[in-house]
Coordinates of C-alpha atoms and ligand atoms in Angstrom, one line a residue:
M1 CA 23.7 13.2 24.6
N2 CA 21.0 15.5 25.7
N3 CA 20.6 18.0 22.8
S4 CA 18.5 20.3 25.1
I5 CA 21.0 21.3 27.2
N6 CA 23.8 22.1 24.6
N7 CA 21.0 23.9 22.7
R8 CA 21.8 22.2 19.6
K9 CA 19.1 21.5 17.1
T10 CA 18.6 17.9 15.8
V11 CA 17.0 16.4 12.8
L12 CA 15.6 12.9 12.2
I13 CA 15.9 11.4 8.5
T14 CA 14.3 8.1 7.5
G15 CA 15.9 6.6 4.3
A16 CA 19.2 8.7 4.6
S17 CA 21.3 5.9 3.1
S18 CA 20.8 7.0 -0.5
G19 CA 19.0 9.5 -2.8
I20 CA 16.6 12.2 -1.3
G21 CA 17.3 11.3 2.3
E22 CA 21.2 11.4 2.0
S23 CA 20.9 15.1 0.2
F24 CA 18.5 16.1 3.4
A25 CA 21.2 14.8 5.5
K26 CA 23.9 17.1 3.6
V27 CA 21.7 19.9 3.8
F28 CA 20.7 20.0 7.5
A29 CA 24.3 19.3 8.4
E30 CA 25.2 22.4 6.6
K31 CA 22.8 24.2 8.1
G32 CA 24.3 23.2 11.5
F33 CA 22.1 20.6 12.6
D34 CA 23.1 17.2 14.4
T35 CA 21.5 14.6 12.5
L36 CA 19.9 11.0 13.3
L37 CA 20.0 8.8 10.2
I38 CA 17.9 5.8 9.6
A39 CA 18.0 3.1 7.3
R40 CA 18.6 -0.4 6.7
R41 CA 22.4 -0.3 5.5
K42 CA 24.4 0.3 8.2
E43 CA 27.5 0.9 6.5
R44 CA 26.2 3.3 4.2
L45 CA 24.8 5.3 7.0
E46 CA 28.1 5.1 9.2
K47 CA 29.9 6.6 6.3
L48 CA 27.7 9.2 5.8
A49 CA 27.8 10.0 9.4
Q50 CA 31.6 10.3 9.5
E51 CA 31.7 12.3 6.0
L52 CA 29.0 14.8 7.4
T53 CA 31.2 15.2 10.7
A54 CA 34.3 15.9 9.1
A55 CA 32.9 18.5 7.1
H56 CA 30.5 20.3 9.1
G57 CA 32.0 19.2 12.8
N58 CA 28.0 18.4 13.9
V59 CA 26.9 15.0 15.6
N60 CA 25.8 12.6 13.4
L61 CA 24.3 9.3 14.7
T62 CA 22.9 6.4 13.1
L63 CA 20.4 3.7 13.6
A64 CA 20.7 0.9 11.1
L65 CA 17.0 -0.4 11.4
D66 CA 14.3 -1.9 9.0
L67 CA 11.5 0.4 9.5
N68 CA 9.0 -2.4 8.7
E69 CA 10.2 -4.5 11.4
T70 CA 7.1 -4.8 13.9
D71 CA 8.5 -2.9 16.7
A72 CA 10.6 -0.3 14.7
I73 CA 8.7 2.7 16.0
Q74 CA 9.4 1.3 19.8
K75 CA 13.1 0.7 18.4
V76 CA 13.5 4.5 17.4
A77 CA 11.4 5.7 20.8
S78 CA 13.9 3.9 23.1
F79 CA 17.2 5.2 21.0
L80 CA 15.9 9.0 21.6
K81 CA 14.7 8.2 24.9
K82 CA 18.2 6.5 26.2
R83 CA 20.1 9.4 24.5
R84 CA 17.7 12.1 25.9
L85 CA 17.6 13.3 22.5
H86 CA 15.1 15.8 21.2
V87 CA 14.0 15.8 17.8
D88 CA 13.8 19.4 16.5
A89 CA 13.1 18.3 12.7
L90 CA 11.8 15.4 11.2
V91 CA 12.1 14.4 7.4
N92 CA 10.1 11.2 6.7
N93 CA 11.4 10.1 3.7
A94 CA 12.1 6.5 3.1
G95 CA 10.1 4.7 0.7
Y96 CA 10.2 2.8 -2.4
A97 CA 7.4 1.7 -5.1
L98 CA 6.0 -1.8 -5.4
P99 CA 6.7 -2.8 -9.1
K100 CA 3.8 -5.1 -9.0
P101 CA 0.1 -5.0 -9.8
F102 CA -2.3 -5.5 -7.1
M103 CA -3.2 -9.2 -7.7
V104 CA 0.5 -10.1 -8.8
G105 CA 2.0 -8.6 -5.5
S106 CA 1.2 -10.7 -2.5
W107 CA -0.5 -9.4 0.5
D108 CA 2.5 -9.1 2.5
E109 CA 4.5 -7.2 -0.1
H110 CA 1.5 -4.4 -0.3
K111 CA 1.0 -4.5 3.4
A112 CA 4.9 -3.6 3.6
M113 CA 4.8 -0.6 1.3
I114 CA 1.8 0.6 3.0
N115 CA 3.1 0.2 6.4
L116 CA 6.6 2.3 5.2
L117 CA 4.8 4.8 3.2
I118 CA 1.4 5.6 5.4
T119 CA 1.8 4.2 9.0
V120 CA 5.8 4.6 9.7
P121 CA 5.6 8.6 8.6
T122 CA 2.4 9.0 10.7
A123 CA 3.7 7.1 13.7
L124 CA 7.1 9.1 13.5
C125 CA 4.8 12.5 13.3
H126 CA 3.2 11.1 16.8
L127 CA 6.2 10.4 18.2
V128 CA 8.1 13.8 17.9
A129 CA 5.3 16.4 17.7
E130 CA 4.7 16.3 21.4
G131 CA 8.3 16.9 22.3
M132 CA 8.4 19.6 19.6
K133 CA 5.3 21.3 21.3
E134 CA 7.0 21.5 24.5
H135 CA 10.0 23.2 22.9
G136 CA 7.7 25.6 21.2
Q137 CA 9.2 25.0 17.7
G138 CA 9.7 22.1 15.3
W139 CA 9.6 21.1 11.4
I140 CA 8.5 18.2 9.8
I141 CA 8.7 17.3 6.2
N142 CA 6.8 14.3 4.9
V143 CA 7.9 13.5 1.2
S144 CA 5.0 12.7 -0.8
S145 CA 5.2 13.0 -4.4
I146 CA 3.7 14.6 -7.6
A147 CA 2.3 11.2 -8.0
A148 CA -0.4 11.9 -5.2
F149 CA -1.5 14.2 -8.1
A150 CA -1.3 12.0 -11.1
P151 CA -3.6 9.4 -13.2
E152 CA -3.6 6.1 -11.3
F153 CA -0.9 3.1 -12.5
P154 CA -3.2 0.1 -13.2
G155 CA -2.8 -2.0 -9.6
S156 CA -0.6 0.2 -8.1
L157 CA -1.2 1.7 -4.7
Y158 CA 1.7 4.1 -4.5
N159 CA 0.1 7.2 -5.7
A160 CA -2.9 6.6 -3.3
A161 CA -0.1 6.1 -0.4
K162 CA 1.5 9.0 -1.5
S163 CA -2.1 11.0 -1.5
Y164 CA -2.4 9.9 2.0
V165 CA 1.0 11.4 3.0
L166 CA -0.1 14.7 1.5
H167 CA -3.5 14.7 3.2
M168 CA -2.3 13.8 6.4
T169 CA 0.6 16.3 6.4
E170 CA -1.9 19.1 5.7
A171 CA -4.2 17.9 8.5
L172 CA -1.2 17.6 11.0
D173 CA -0.1 21.4 10.0
L174 CA -3.4 22.8 10.8
E175 CA -3.4 21.4 14.3
L176 CA 0.4 22.0 15.2
R177 CA 1.0 25.3 13.3
P178 CA -0.1 27.2 16.3
F179 CA 2.5 25.6 18.3
N180 CA 4.9 26.8 15.8
I181 CA 5.6 23.6 14.2
N182 CA 5.7 23.7 10.3
C183 CA 4.5 20.5 8.7
M184 CA 5.1 20.1 5.0
S185 CA 4.5 17.7 2.0
L186 CA 7.3 17.4 -0.3
C187 CA 6.6 16.4 -4.1
P188 CA 9.4 15.8 -6.0
G189 CA 8.7 14.5 -9.6
L190 CA 11.4 12.1 -11.6
T191 CA 14.7 12.4 -9.3
S192 CA 17.9 10.8 -9.7
S193 CA 18.4 8.4 -6.9
E194 CA 18.2 4.8 -6.3
F195 CA 14.2 4.7 -6.2
H196 CA 13.7 3.5 -10.0
E197 CA 16.8 1.1 -9.9
T198 CA 15.2 -0.7 -6.7
M199 CA 11.7 -0.9 -8.8
G200 CA 13.6 -2.5 -11.5
V201 CA 12.3 0.0 -14.2
K202 CA 15.4 2.2 -14.7
E203 CA 16.2 0.8 -18.2
F204 CA 12.4 1.4 -18.6
L205 CA 12.5 4.8 -18.3
S206 CA 15.8 6.0 -20.0
Y207 CA 13.7 7.0 -22.7
I208 CA 12.9 10.2 -20.5
P209 CA 14.9 13.3 -21.3
K210 CA 17.4 14.3 -18.8
W211 CA 15.6 17.7 -18.7
R212 CA 12.6 15.7 -16.7
W213 CA 15.0 14.4 -14.0
M214 CA 16.2 16.5 -11.1
E215 CA 19.2 16.1 -8.7
S216 CA 18.5 14.9 -5.3
D217 CA 20.6 17.6 -3.9
I218 CA 18.3 20.4 -5.4
V219 CA 15.1 18.5 -4.0
A220 CA 16.4 18.3 -0.7
K221 CA 17.9 22.1 -0.6
E222 CA 14.4 23.2 -2.0
G223 CA 12.4 21.1 0.6
Y224 CA 14.9 22.5 3.4
E225 CA 14.1 26.1 2.3
G226 CA 10.7 25.4 1.8
V227 CA 9.7 23.9 5.4
M228 CA 11.9 26.9 6.8
R229 CA 10.0 29.7 5.5
G230 CA 6.9 27.9 6.4
E231 CA 5.2 26.3 3.4
H232 CA 2.6 23.4 3.8
L233 CA 3.2 22.1 0.4
L234 CA 6.4 22.1 -1.8
I235 CA 6.8 20.8 -5.4
N236 CA 9.9 20.6 -6.7
G237 CA 10.7 22.2 -10.0
K238 CA 8.6 24.2 -12.7
V239 CA 8.1 21.4 -14.9
N240 CA 6.5 19.2 -11.8
R241 CA 4.6 22.5 -10.7
A242 CA 3.3 22.8 -14.5
L243 CA 2.1 18.9 -14.5
V244 CA 0.5 19.4 -10.9
N245 CA -1.6 22.0 -12.1
A246 CA -2.7 20.2 -15.0
F247 CA -3.7 17.2 -13.0
K248 CA -5.7 19.3 -10.7
F249 CA -7.8 20.7 -13.5
M250 CA -8.1 17.8 -15.8
P251 CA -11.6 16.2 -15.7
N252 CA -11.3 13.0 -14.0
K253 CA -12.5 11.1 -17.1
I254 CA -9.4 11.8 -18.9
K255 CA -6.9 10.9 -16.1
Y256 CA -8.8 7.9 -15.9
L257 CA -8.3 7.3 -19.8
M258 CA -4.7 8.2 -19.1
G259 CA -4.2 5.3 -16.2
K260 CA -6.0 2.9 -18.5
K261 CA -3.1 3.6 -21.3
Q262 CA -0.5 3.6 -18.9
I263 CA 0.8 6.9 -19.8
I264 CA 3.4 8.4 -17.8
L265 CA 4.1 12.3 -17.7
Ligands
NAP301 N1 13.1 9.4 -7.2 C1 12.0 9.7 -7.4 O1 12.0 10.2 -8.6 C2 10.7 10.3 -6.3 C3 9.7 10.7 -6.8 C4 8.8 11.1 -6.0 C5 9.1 10.8 -4.5 N2 10.0 10.1 -4.3 C6 10.1 9.8 -2.9 O2 11.2 9.9 -2.1 C7 11.4 9.4 -1.0 C8 12.9 8.9 -1.1 O3 13.2 8.1 -2.2 P1 14.7 7.9 -3.2 O4 14.0 8.8 -4.6 O5 15.7 8.9 -2.3 O6 15.1 6.8 -3.5 P2 15.9 6.0 -2.7 O7 17.3 6.5 -3.3 O8 15.8 4.5 -3.2 O9 16.0 6.0 -0.9 C9 15.1 4.9 -0.4 C10 15.5 5.2 0.8 O10 14.5 4.4 1.9 C11 15.0 3.6 2.6 N3 14.2 2.3 2.8 C12 13.5 1.4 2.1 N4 13.3 0.6 2.9 C13 13.2 1.0 4.2 C14 12.9 0.1 5.4 N5 12.1 -0.9 5.1 N6 13.5 0.6 6.2 C15 14.3 1.9 6.7 N7 14.6 2.4 5.4 C16 13.9 2.1 4.2 C17 16.5 3.2 1.8 O11 17.2 2.9 2.7 P3 18.1 1.4 3.1 O12 17.7 0.4 1.6 O13 19.1 1.3 3.5 O14 17.1 0.7 4.1 C18 16.6 4.1 1.3 O15 17.5 5.1 2.1 C19 10.4 8.1 -1.2 O16 9.5 8.2 -0.3 C20 9.8 8.0 -2.8 O17 8.6 7.5 -2.6 C21 11.0 9.6 -5.0

């Protein structure tokens, strides 16, 4: 399939087998994009691809891949090359938070999370940006989090990794915007998905009221609309925007104390 010839637009979405990534697949398909869906769980991806094709008549390809494999980016590159597929939009969404403090987690566990949250999205941006430049258009959404602004959690590298995503995205946006490529960080707050289940903290967080949680479909819809209108940073929802503002203006001493007392807002 060569989408440059038939003039169709394709979005590559990582972590499309559940939560925010699955919601992004639905939004982009609804807007007429073809999709390339990447995650490890093949059956989930294939089921989603079939549903999208049935609903929208677009082309939905799947690539079941562990993005932490050492040659994962090469595998994505050869998948694209083999099909002469141009990526018009990229959503770097795959991620998880390791629920272990620094010295409790093994180095391999930390390394894997850092790789998935930092190296993989950066490498995928690098992989597709040249093609976007040649086409004179492109959209990149890198999923960060309001955690990028929040107090640290003892021994967790997640906030630092999401902060990297924020800075990396802004740097790329400054370079690529003149070529009509919009790069945007998306910062959701608490979102209903499999994220907290994977972390093993779903029960623990059940005390948080419903109004604090957003639906992944809304997070993705806001993300799509944000990048299309040229935002470079989008924080989902009023409550999350208020929290981020509070974190921005909070003296570091207070943030540090909140981290020490493990206060989650
Ligand atoms: N939920 C929240 O409250 C929240 C808040 C802020 C930011 N975020 C961010 O939003 C993004 C999406 O998370 P979510 O909430 O939608 O969680 P989720 O439902 O757990 O989705 C995570 C996705 O990442 C994929 N993934 C994980 N490890 C992978 C690997 N090694 N290779 C390929 N794919 C992998 C998973 O697919 P497979 O298991 O099939 O591989 C799944 O599709 C993450 O970057 C997360 O940090 C979430």
